[in-house]
Amino acid sequence: MRILMITNLFYPRLGGSEQVVFESSRRLALRGHEVHVLTERMQPEWPLYEQVESIHIHRCPVRFGNPVVRFGSGVLQAARLFKHLIAEYDFDVLHFHLTLTAIGVLLCRESKRVDRIASFYGPWDEEELVEKEVTDTWQPHHIKAAIFRFLQRYVLQHSARTIILSDYSLTQVHHLMETTESCVKIPGGVDLNRFHPAPDRNEVKKRLDLPCNQPVLLTLRRLVPRMGVDTLIEAMPHLLDRKPDLILVVGSDGPLRLTLESRVETLGIRDHIRFTGFISYEDLPLYYQAADLFVMPTKALEGFGLPTIESMACGTPTLGTDIGSNT
């Protein structure tokens, strides 16, 4: 089959949903399917087209600025790129992953002649409110969230099947749709050729310039309020009272980074916290292998928690909050 994956976030930055799309695409390509990905060019140095692991990646340029410009550009550029691709390739399946680019594709009448499925990773509207820490019911974010809810529901309603990763995700879809009969649960998985225990944990620590004689905690969470990294950092002084040589590696990036770094300075624990920024696809297994404990501090809406099973596959125990699919 010739399959088109549609998502606004993709390689080379691979968060949870992006990792699922990447691995699904790679495995389908290994089975002999022709897999294309329509996505956005998030960085100007990224090529508009490249082939990675037999996956054909097509990127549309988008304009970043105020939310209206960002949204309009994302939708229109996705529609434009889709029209170009559908004229060149006879796709058998369109697989929607994230809503923004999916809307652009669904605006094109050419999409109606192709079978469509969707993957659901979380409620876009609720994530918006939680990540913006909205409490006032009349804030503009509620209008934005209502639009997100309408658009995500529209994508699911125009897909023959909806793939979910967990039972918790099924309850979230139920809040969007009158019926969940179209939902199919396919849990996320781990590539055991990449994620496996290291023969010597200390050797991996040396490679990553981490101390061999100190316990290392690892968290891989986007730096937004919902992910709970701020709570973990606030807990560090109490942990250091019991374990003074503890190190916490924060392996991601996001809008809260400067705030969190400032808080680390205020708490006087700078020598115990390391912010790595985004960890590359190649280095990700090494960090799991080097850690003595992986921490999943999510505050809300944990749809699956791919890092949990990746960490366990590397032989590293995991501690998570009792939230969503973590339960």
mmCIF file of C-alpha atoms in Angstrom:
data_model
loop_
_atom_site.group_PDB
_atom_site.id
_atom_site.type_symbol
_atom_site.label_atom_id
_atom_site.label_comp_id
_atom_site.label_asym_id
_atom_site.label_seq_id
_atom_site.Cartn_x
_atom_site.Cartn_y
_atom_site.Cartn_z
ATOM 1 C CA MET A 1 0.000 0.000 0.000
ATOM 2 C CA ARG A 2 0.936 3.624 -0.399
ATOM 3 C CA ILE A 3 0.301 5.375 2.918
ATOM 4 C CA LEU A 4 0.382 9.069 3.792
ATOM 5 C CA MET A 5 0.974 9.925 7.448
ATOM 6 C CA ILE A 6 -0.195 13.438 8.342
ATOM 7 C CA THR A 7 1.232 15.210 11.386
ATOM 8 C CA ASN A 8 2.565 18.675 12.180
ATOM 9 C CA LEU A 9 5.347 17.293 14.422
ATOM 10 C CA PHE A 10 7.879 14.755 13.184
ATOM 11 C CA TYR A 11 11.534 13.803 12.752
ATOM 12 C CA PRO A 12 14.185 14.880 13.686
ATOM 13 C CA ARG A 13 12.536 15.991 16.924
ATOM 14 C CA LEU A 14 10.806 12.947 18.328
ATOM 15 C CA GLY A 15 8.541 13.387 21.337
ATOM 16 C CA GLY A 16 5.977 10.792 22.361
ATOM 17 C CA SER A 17 3.477 11.031 19.496
ATOM 18 C CA GLU A 18 6.216 11.761 16.975
ATOM 19 C CA GLN A 19 8.041 8.629 18.104
ATOM 20 C CA VAL A 20 4.890 6.565 17.554
ATOM 21 C CA VAL A 21 4.465 7.986 14.045
ATOM 22 C CA PHE A 22 8.135 7.447 13.218
ATOM 23 C CA GLU A 23 8.276 3.849 14.423
ATOM 24 C CA SER A 24 4.933 2.974 12.812
ATOM 25 C CA SER A 25 6.114 4.455 9.518
ATOM 26 C CA ARG A 26 9.473 2.713 9.707
ATOM 27 C CA ARG A 27 7.939 -0.671 10.454
ATOM 28 C CA LEU A 28 5.347 -0.330 7.693
ATOM 29 C CA ALA A 29 8.145 0.547 5.253
ATOM 30 C CA LEU A 30 10.091 -2.540 6.368
ATOM 31 C CA ARG A 31 7.018 -4.618 5.521
ATOM 32 C CA GLY A 32 7.133 -3.357 1.963
ATOM 33 C CA HIS A 33 4.644 -0.487 2.103
ATOM 34 C CA GLU A 34 5.468 2.879 0.571
ATOM 35 C CA VAL A 35 5.200 5.373 3.421
ATOM 36 C CA HIS A 36 5.101 9.146 3.029
ATOM 37 C CA VAL A 37 4.810 11.737 5.801
ATOM 38 C CA LEU A 38 3.283 15.187 5.349
ATOM 39 C CA THR A 39 4.569 17.431 8.112
ATOM 40 C CA GLU A 40 5.729 20.955 8.906
ATOM 41 C CA ARG A 41 9.217 22.366 8.608
ATOM 42 C CA MET A 42 9.787 23.542 12.168
ATOM 43 C CA GLN A 43 13.339 24.755 11.544
ATOM 44 C CA PRO A 44 14.528 26.653 8.425
ATOM 45 C CA GLU A 45 17.533 24.352 8.012
ATOM 46 C CA TRP A 46 15.353 21.253 7.683
ATOM 47 C CA PRO A 47 14.960 20.140 4.037
ATOM 48 C CA LEU A 48 11.569 20.265 2.375
ATOM 49 C CA TYR A 49 12.068 16.634 1.369
ATOM 50 C CA GLU A 50 14.272 13.864 2.663
ATOM 51 C CA GLN A 51 14.186 10.104 2.963
ATOM 52 C CA VAL A 52 14.933 8.575 6.365
ATOM 53 C CA GLU A 53 14.691 4.843 7.131
ATOM 54 C CA SER A 54 12.826 4.374 3.801
ATOM 55 C CA ILE A 55 10.258 6.990 4.900
ATOM 56 C CA HIS A 56 9.551 9.789 2.414
ATOM 57 C CA ILE A 57 9.313 12.980 4.485
ATOM 58 C CA HIS A 58 7.629 15.987 2.847
ATOM 59 C CA ARG A 59 7.717 19.248 4.814
ATOM 60 C CA CYS A 60 5.685 22.380 4.224
ATOM 61 C CA PRO A 61 7.086 25.766 5.300
ATOM 62 C CA VAL A 62 4.999 27.547 7.916
ATOM 63 C CA ARG A 63 5.032 31.049 9.345
ATOM 64 C CA PHE A 64 5.522 31.462 13.063
ATOM 65 C CA GLY A 65 4.175 34.512 14.842
ATOM 66 C CA ASN A 66 0.884 35.226 16.545
ATOM 67 C CA PRO A 67 -1.494 32.234 16.912
ATOM 68 C CA VAL A 68 -3.751 33.305 14.037
ATOM 69 C CA VAL A 69 -0.841 33.522 11.584
ATOM 70 C CA ARG A 70 0.598 30.250 12.884
ATOM 71 C CA PHE A 71 -2.706 28.406 12.601
ATOM 72 C CA GLY A 72 -3.649 29.797 9.205
ATOM 73 C CA SER A 73 -0.219 29.138 7.765
ATOM 74 C CA GLY A 74 -0.195 25.561 9.068
ATOM 75 C CA VAL A 75 -3.580 24.721 7.577
ATOM 76 C CA LEU A 76 -3.045 26.422 4.208
ATOM 77 C CA GLN A 77 0.467 25.079 3.687
ATOM 78 C CA ALA A 78 -0.647 21.550 4.574
ATOM 79 C CA ALA A 79 -3.484 21.820 2.050
ATOM 80 C CA ARG A 80 -1.121 23.116 -0.624
ATOM 81 C CA LEU A 81 1.412 20.339 -0.054
ATOM 82 C CA PHE A 82 -1.306 17.680 -0.003
ATOM 83 C CA LYS A 83 -2.671 18.843 -3.361
ATOM 84 C CA HIS A 84 0.826 18.517 -4.786
ATOM 85 C CA LEU A 85 1.346 15.037 -3.310
ATOM 86 C CA ILE A 86 -2.063 13.622 -4.253
ATOM 87 C CA ALA A 87 -1.481 14.723 -7.846
ATOM 88 C CA GLU A 88 1.773 12.746 -7.915
ATOM 89 C CA TYR A 89 0.947 9.718 -5.755
ATOM 90 C CA ASP A 90 -2.127 7.513 -5.658
ATOM 91 C CA PHE A 91 -2.459 7.020 -1.894
ATOM 92 C CA ASP A 92 -4.422 4.091 -0.495
ATOM 93 C CA VAL A 93 -4.703 5.404 3.064
ATOM 94 C CA LEU A 94 -4.506 8.780 4.792
ATOM 95 C CA HIS A 95 -3.521 8.466 8.457
ATOM 96 C CA PHE A 96 -4.158 11.599 10.532
ATOM 97 C CA HIS A 97 -2.028 11.980 13.658
ATOM 98 C CA LEU A 98 -2.223 15.622 14.769
ATOM 99 C CA THR A 99 -5.122 17.936 14.089
ATOM 100 C CA LEU A 100 -3.602 21.046 12.522
ATOM 101 C CA THR A 101 -2.233 19.464 9.348
ATOM 102 C CA ALA A 102 -5.175 17.053 9.245
ATOM 103 C CA ILE A 103 -7.580 19.978 8.886
ATOM 104 C CA GLY A 104 -5.536 21.314 5.982
ATOM 105 C CA VAL A 105 -5.785 17.964 4.209
ATOM 106 C CA LEU A 106 -9.504 17.526 4.932
ATOM 107 C CA LEU A 107 -10.203 20.924 3.364
ATOM 108 C CA CYS A 108 -9.078 19.450 0.044
ATOM 109 C CA ARG A 109 -11.818 17.627 -1.824
ATOM 110 C CA GLU A 110 -9.190 15.182 -3.119
ATOM 111 C CA SER A 111 -8.941 13.716 0.393
ATOM 112 C CA LYS A 112 -12.528 12.457 0.202
ATOM 113 C CA ARG A 113 -11.638 9.778 -2.333
ATOM 114 C CA VAL A 114 -9.027 8.123 -0.087
ATOM 115 C CA ASP A 115 -9.675 5.899 2.943
ATOM 116 C CA ARG A 116 -8.962 7.802 6.165
ATOM 117 C CA ILE A 117 -8.005 6.744 9.693
ATOM 118 C CA ALA A 118 -6.878 8.798 12.689
ATOM 119 C CA SER A 119 -4.750 8.297 15.775
ATOM 120 C CA PHE A 120 -5.787 9.971 19.021
ATOM 121 C CA TYR A 121 -3.053 10.991 21.476
ATOM 122 C CA GLY A 122 -4.981 13.319 23.769
ATOM 123 C CA PRO A 123 -7.708 15.988 23.918
ATOM 124 C CA TRP A 124 -6.266 19.076 22.245
ATOM 125 C CA ASP A 125 -8.650 21.442 24.043
ATOM 126 C CA GLU A 126 -7.960 20.108 27.545
ATOM 127 C CA GLU A 127 -4.210 20.111 26.939
ATOM 128 C CA GLU A 128 -4.423 23.768 25.916
ATOM 129 C CA LEU A 129 -6.167 24.740 29.150
ATOM 130 C CA VAL A 130 -3.936 22.650 31.405
ATOM 131 C CA GLU A 131 -0.696 23.772 29.761
ATOM 132 C CA LYS A 132 -1.721 27.423 29.969
ATOM 133 C CA GLU A 133 -2.825 26.826 33.586
ATOM 134 C CA VAL A 134 -6.170 28.464 32.849
ATOM 135 C CA THR A 135 -8.579 28.863 35.777
ATOM 136 C CA ASP A 136 -10.738 31.839 34.746
ATOM 137 C CA THR A 137 -13.631 30.548 32.601
ATOM 138 C CA TRP A 138 -13.664 33.758 30.549
ATOM 139 C CA GLN A 139 -10.059 33.813 29.467
ATOM 140 C CA PRO A 140 -9.402 33.851 25.684
ATOM 141 C CA HIS A 141 -7.795 30.430 26.034
ATOM 142 C CA HIS A 142 -11.281 28.954 26.500
ATOM 143 C CA ILE A 143 -12.319 30.265 23.093
ATOM 144 C CA LYS A 144 -9.164 28.788 21.605
ATOM 145 C CA ALA A 145 -9.807 25.478 23.375
ATOM 146 C CA ALA A 146 -13.383 25.361 22.042
ATOM 147 C CA ILE A 147 -12.028 25.758 18.507
ATOM 148 C CA PHE A 148 -9.477 23.001 19.131
ATOM 149 C CA ARG A 149 -12.229 20.698 20.389
ATOM 150 C CA PHE A 150 -14.395 21.329 17.326
ATOM 151 C CA LEU A 151 -11.501 20.709 14.930
ATOM 152 C CA GLN A 152 -10.306 17.530 16.639
ATOM 153 C CA ARG A 153 -13.844 16.146 16.676
ATOM 154 C CA TYR A 154 -14.157 17.011 12.979
ATOM 155 C CA VAL A 155 -11.032 14.981 12.149
ATOM 156 C CA LEU A 156 -12.249 11.958 14.121
ATOM 157 C CA GLN A 157 -15.736 12.165 12.588
ATOM 158 C CA HIS A 158 -14.228 12.107 9.100
ATOM 159 C CA SER A 159 -12.092 9.035 9.781
ATOM 160 C CA ALA A 160 -13.316 5.461 9.400
ATOM 161 C CA ARG A 161 -11.284 4.261 12.395
ATOM 162 C CA THR A 162 -9.633 5.933 15.386
ATOM 163 C CA ILE A 163 -6.553 4.303 16.880
ATOM 164 C CA ILE A 164 -6.040 4.798 20.617
ATOM 165 C CA LEU A 165 -3.053 3.787 22.750
ATOM 166 C CA SER A 166 -4.770 3.005 26.055
ATOM 167 C CA ASP A 167 -8.073 2.474 27.856
ATOM 168 C CA TYR A 168 -7.643 5.937 29.343
ATOM 169 C CA SER A 169 -7.549 7.390 25.819
ATOM 170 C CA LEU A 170 -10.879 5.692 25.133
ATOM 171 C CA THR A 171 -12.494 7.666 27.957
ATOM 172 C CA GLN A 172 -11.043 10.862 26.491
ATOM 173 C CA VAL A 173 -12.445 10.118 23.026
ATOM 174 C CA HIS A 174 -15.818 9.476 24.640
ATOM 175 C CA HIS A 175 -15.875 13.116 25.796
ATOM 176 C CA LEU A 176 -15.430 14.203 22.173
ATOM 177 C CA MET A 177 -17.695 11.746 20.376
ATOM 178 C CA GLU A 178 -21.174 10.366 20.974
ATOM 179 C CA THR A 179 -19.913 6.880 20.189
ATOM 180 C CA THR A 180 -16.510 5.200 20.381
ATOM 181 C CA GLU A 181 -17.416 2.236 18.171
ATOM 182 C CA SER A 182 -14.805 3.257 15.602
ATOM 183 C CA CYS A 183 -11.983 3.129 18.178
ATOM 184 C CA VAL A 184 -9.336 0.407 18.027
ATOM 185 C CA LYS A 185 -6.758 0.064 20.802
ATOM 186 C CA ILE A 186 -3.197 -0.528 19.580
ATOM 187 C CA PRO A 187 -0.802 0.143 22.498
ATOM 188 C CA GLY A 188 2.551 1.742 21.812
ATOM 189 C CA GLY A 189 5.566 -0.525 21.671
ATOM 190 C CA VAL A 190 9.335 -0.504 22.011
ATOM 191 C CA ASP A 191 12.062 -1.420 19.547
ATOM 192 C CA LEU A 192 14.051 -3.899 21.655
ATOM 193 C CA ASN A 193 16.960 -3.670 19.235
ATOM 194 C CA ARG A 194 17.383 -0.032 20.343
ATOM 195 C CA PHE A 195 16.068 -0.067 23.884
ATOM 196 C CA HIS A 196 17.781 -2.709 26.000
ATOM 197 C CA PRO A 197 19.942 -2.817 29.144
ATOM 198 C CA ALA A 198 23.574 -1.776 28.774
ATOM 199 C CA PRO A 199 26.253 -4.347 29.674
ATOM 200 C CA ASP A 200 27.804 -1.729 31.975
ATOM 201 C CA ARG A 201 25.717 1.233 33.212
ATOM 202 C CA ASN A 202 28.805 3.124 34.372
ATOM 203 C CA GLU A 203 30.373 2.966 30.915
ATOM 204 C CA VAL A 204 27.290 4.648 29.476
ATOM 205 C CA LYS A 205 27.418 7.274 32.225
ATOM 206 C CA LYS A 206 31.009 8.059 31.286
ATOM 207 C CA ARG A 207 30.023 8.409 27.642
ATOM 208 C CA LEU A 208 27.364 10.969 28.603
ATOM 209 C CA ASP A 209 29.678 12.749 31.044
ATOM 210 C CA LEU A 210 27.579 11.691 34.030
ATOM 211 C CA PRO A 211 29.160 10.752 37.374
ATOM 212 C CA CYS A 212 29.582 7.019 37.926
ATOM 213 C CA ASN A 213 29.561 7.243 41.705
ATOM 214 C CA GLN A 214 26.320 9.233 42.027
ATOM 215 C CA PRO A 215 22.689 8.113 41.557
ATOM 216 C CA VAL A 216 21.127 9.625 38.425
ATOM 217 C CA LEU A 217 17.432 10.410 38.015
ATOM 218 C CA LEU A 218 16.116 10.991 34.490
ATOM 219 C CA THR A 219 12.942 12.623 33.256
ATOM 220 C CA LEU A 220 12.022 13.128 29.592
ATOM 221 C CA ARG A 221 9.107 15.533 29.569
ATOM 222 C CA ARG A 222 8.251 18.513 27.412
ATOM 223 C CA LEU A 223 8.769 21.577 29.589
ATOM 224 C CA VAL A 224 5.161 22.695 29.927
ATOM 225 C CA PRO A 225 3.045 22.816 33.125
ATOM 226 C CA ARG A 226 1.123 19.608 32.372
ATOM 227 C CA MET A 227 4.258 17.462 32.438
ATOM 228 C CA GLY A 228 5.087 18.197 36.078
ATOM 229 C CA VAL A 229 8.825 18.810 35.792
ATOM 230 C CA ASP A 230 8.394 21.868 38.013
ATOM 231 C CA THR A 231 7.029 19.642 40.787
ATOM 232 C CA LEU A 232 9.967 17.276 40.439
ATOM 233 C CA ILE A 233 12.423 20.167 40.714
ATOM 234 C CA GLU A 234 10.613 21.481 43.804
ATOM 235 C CA ALA A 235 11.017 18.020 45.352
ATOM 236 C CA MET A 236 14.759 17.885 44.730
ATOM 237 C CA PRO A 237 15.866 19.774 47.898
ATOM 238 C CA HIS A 238 13.919 17.259 49.998
ATOM 239 C CA LEU A 239 15.485 14.353 48.105
ATOM 240 C CA LEU A 240 18.931 15.875 48.515
ATOM 241 C CA ASP A 241 18.415 15.971 52.274
ATOM 242 C CA ARG A 242 18.310 12.186 52.130
ATOM 243 C CA LYS A 243 20.669 11.623 49.201
ATOM 244 C CA PRO A 244 23.081 14.594 48.945
ATOM 245 C CA ASP A 245 24.854 13.332 45.815
ATOM 246 C CA LEU A 246 21.712 12.910 43.692
ATOM 247 C CA ILE A 247 21.717 14.152 40.069
ATOM 248 C CA LEU A 248 18.586 14.914 38.012
ATOM 249 C CA VAL A 249 18.826 14.965 34.215
ATOM 250 C CA VAL A 250 15.994 16.864 32.514
ATOM 251 C CA GLY A 251 16.029 15.632 28.944
ATOM 252 C CA SER A 252 13.792 17.901 26.938
ATOM 253 C CA ASP A 253 12.947 21.509 26.162
ATOM 254 C CA GLY A 254 9.963 23.814 26.113
ATOM 255 C CA PRO A 255 8.577 27.231 27.087
ATOM 256 C CA LEU A 256 9.187 26.683 30.815
ATOM 257 C CA ARG A 257 12.912 26.059 30.479
ATOM 258 C CA LEU A 258 14.124 29.520 31.523
ATOM 259 C CA THR A 259 11.650 29.602 34.403
ATOM 260 C CA LEU A 260 12.786 26.194 35.618
ATOM 261 C CA GLU A 261 16.461 27.077 35.293
ATOM 262 C CA SER A 262 15.839 30.230 37.314
ATOM 263 C CA ARG A 263 14.041 28.220 39.983
ATOM 264 C CA VAL A 264 16.961 25.791 40.169
ATOM 265 C CA GLU A 265 19.270 28.740 40.864
ATOM 266 C CA THR A 266 16.923 30.083 43.538
ATOM 267 C CA LEU A 267 16.770 26.695 45.248
ATOM 268 C CA GLY A 268 20.558 26.486 45.206
ATOM 269 C CA ILE A 269 20.631 23.096 43.478
ATOM 270 C CA ARG A 270 22.341 24.059 40.234
ATOM 271 C CA ASP A 271 25.049 21.405 40.673
ATOM 272 C CA HIS A 272 22.395 18.693 40.897
ATOM 273 C CA ILE A 273 20.235 19.492 37.837
ATOM 274 C CA ARG A 274 21.268 19.097 34.208
ATOM 275 C CA PHE A 275 19.128 20.442 31.372
ATOM 276 C CA THR A 276 20.139 18.674 28.163
ATOM 277 C CA GLY A 277 17.606 20.170 25.757
ATOM 278 C CA PHE A 278 16.092 17.793 23.219
ATOM 279 C CA ILE A 279 17.864 14.443 23.190
ATOM 280 C CA SER A 280 18.567 13.066 19.737
ATOM 281 C CA TYR A 281 17.041 9.878 18.364
ATOM 282 C CA GLU A 282 20.476 8.247 18.457
ATOM 283 C CA ASP A 283 21.279 9.202 22.070
ATOM 284 C CA LEU A 284 17.889 8.508 23.636
ATOM 285 C CA PRO A 285 18.546 4.844 24.570
ATOM 286 C CA LEU A 286 21.859 5.835 26.174
ATOM 287 C CA TYR A 287 20.165 8.162 28.656
ATOM 288 C CA TYR A 288 17.712 5.456 29.674
ATOM 289 C CA GLN A 289 20.584 2.998 30.091
ATOM 290 C CA ALA A 290 22.608 5.445 32.184
ATOM 291 C CA ALA A 291 19.821 6.411 34.590
ATOM 292 C CA ASP A 292 19.341 4.662 37.910
ATOM 293 C CA LEU A 293 15.683 5.711 38.038
ATOM 294 C CA PHE A 294 13.314 7.206 35.470
ATOM 295 C CA VAL A 295 10.669 9.638 36.780
ATOM 296 C CA MET A 296 7.329 10.355 35.065
ATOM 297 C CA PRO A 297 5.936 13.364 37.000
ATOM 298 C CA THR A 298 2.900 14.083 34.782
ATOM 299 C CA LYS A 299 0.201 16.270 36.370
ATOM 300 C CA ALA A 300 -2.655 15.606 33.936
ATOM 301 C CA LEU A 301 -3.825 13.852 30.751
ATOM 302 C CA GLU A 302 -1.190 11.119 30.414
ATOM 303 C CA GLY A 303 -2.483 9.240 27.385
ATOM 304 C CA PHE A 304 0.084 6.461 27.255
ATOM 305 C CA GLY A 305 3.549 7.357 28.529
ATOM 306 C CA LEU A 306 5.917 5.901 25.945
ATOM 307 C CA PRO A 307 9.045 6.806 27.984
ATOM 308 C CA THR A 308 7.831 4.478 30.742
ATOM 309 C CA ILE A 309 8.096 1.355 28.629
ATOM 310 C CA GLU A 310 11.244 2.570 26.865
ATOM 311 C CA SER A 311 12.898 3.005 30.244
ATOM 312 C CA MET A 312 11.814 -0.400 31.500
ATOM 313 C CA ALA A 313 13.063 -2.002 28.286
ATOM 314 C CA CYS A 314 16.482 -0.547 29.145
ATOM 315 C CA GLY A 315 16.381 -2.158 32.579
ATOM 316 C CA THR A 316 15.778 1.131 34.388
ATOM 317 C CA PRO A 317 13.004 1.207 37.023
ATOM 318 C CA THR A 318 10.286 3.820 36.591
ATOM 319 C CA LEU A 319 8.415 5.942 39.119
ATOM 320 C CA GLY A 320 5.308 7.748 37.877
ATOM 321 C CA THR A 321 2.412 9.791 39.156
ATOM 322 C CA ASP A 322 -0.996 8.150 39.447
ATOM 323 C CA ILE A 323 -2.324 10.054 36.432
ATOM 324 C CA GLY A 324 -4.168 8.850 33.318
ATOM 325 C CA SER A 325 -2.647 5.759 31.738
ATOM 326 C CA ASN A 326 0.050 5.691 34.437
ATOM 327 C CA THR A 327 -2.494 4.134 36.805
#
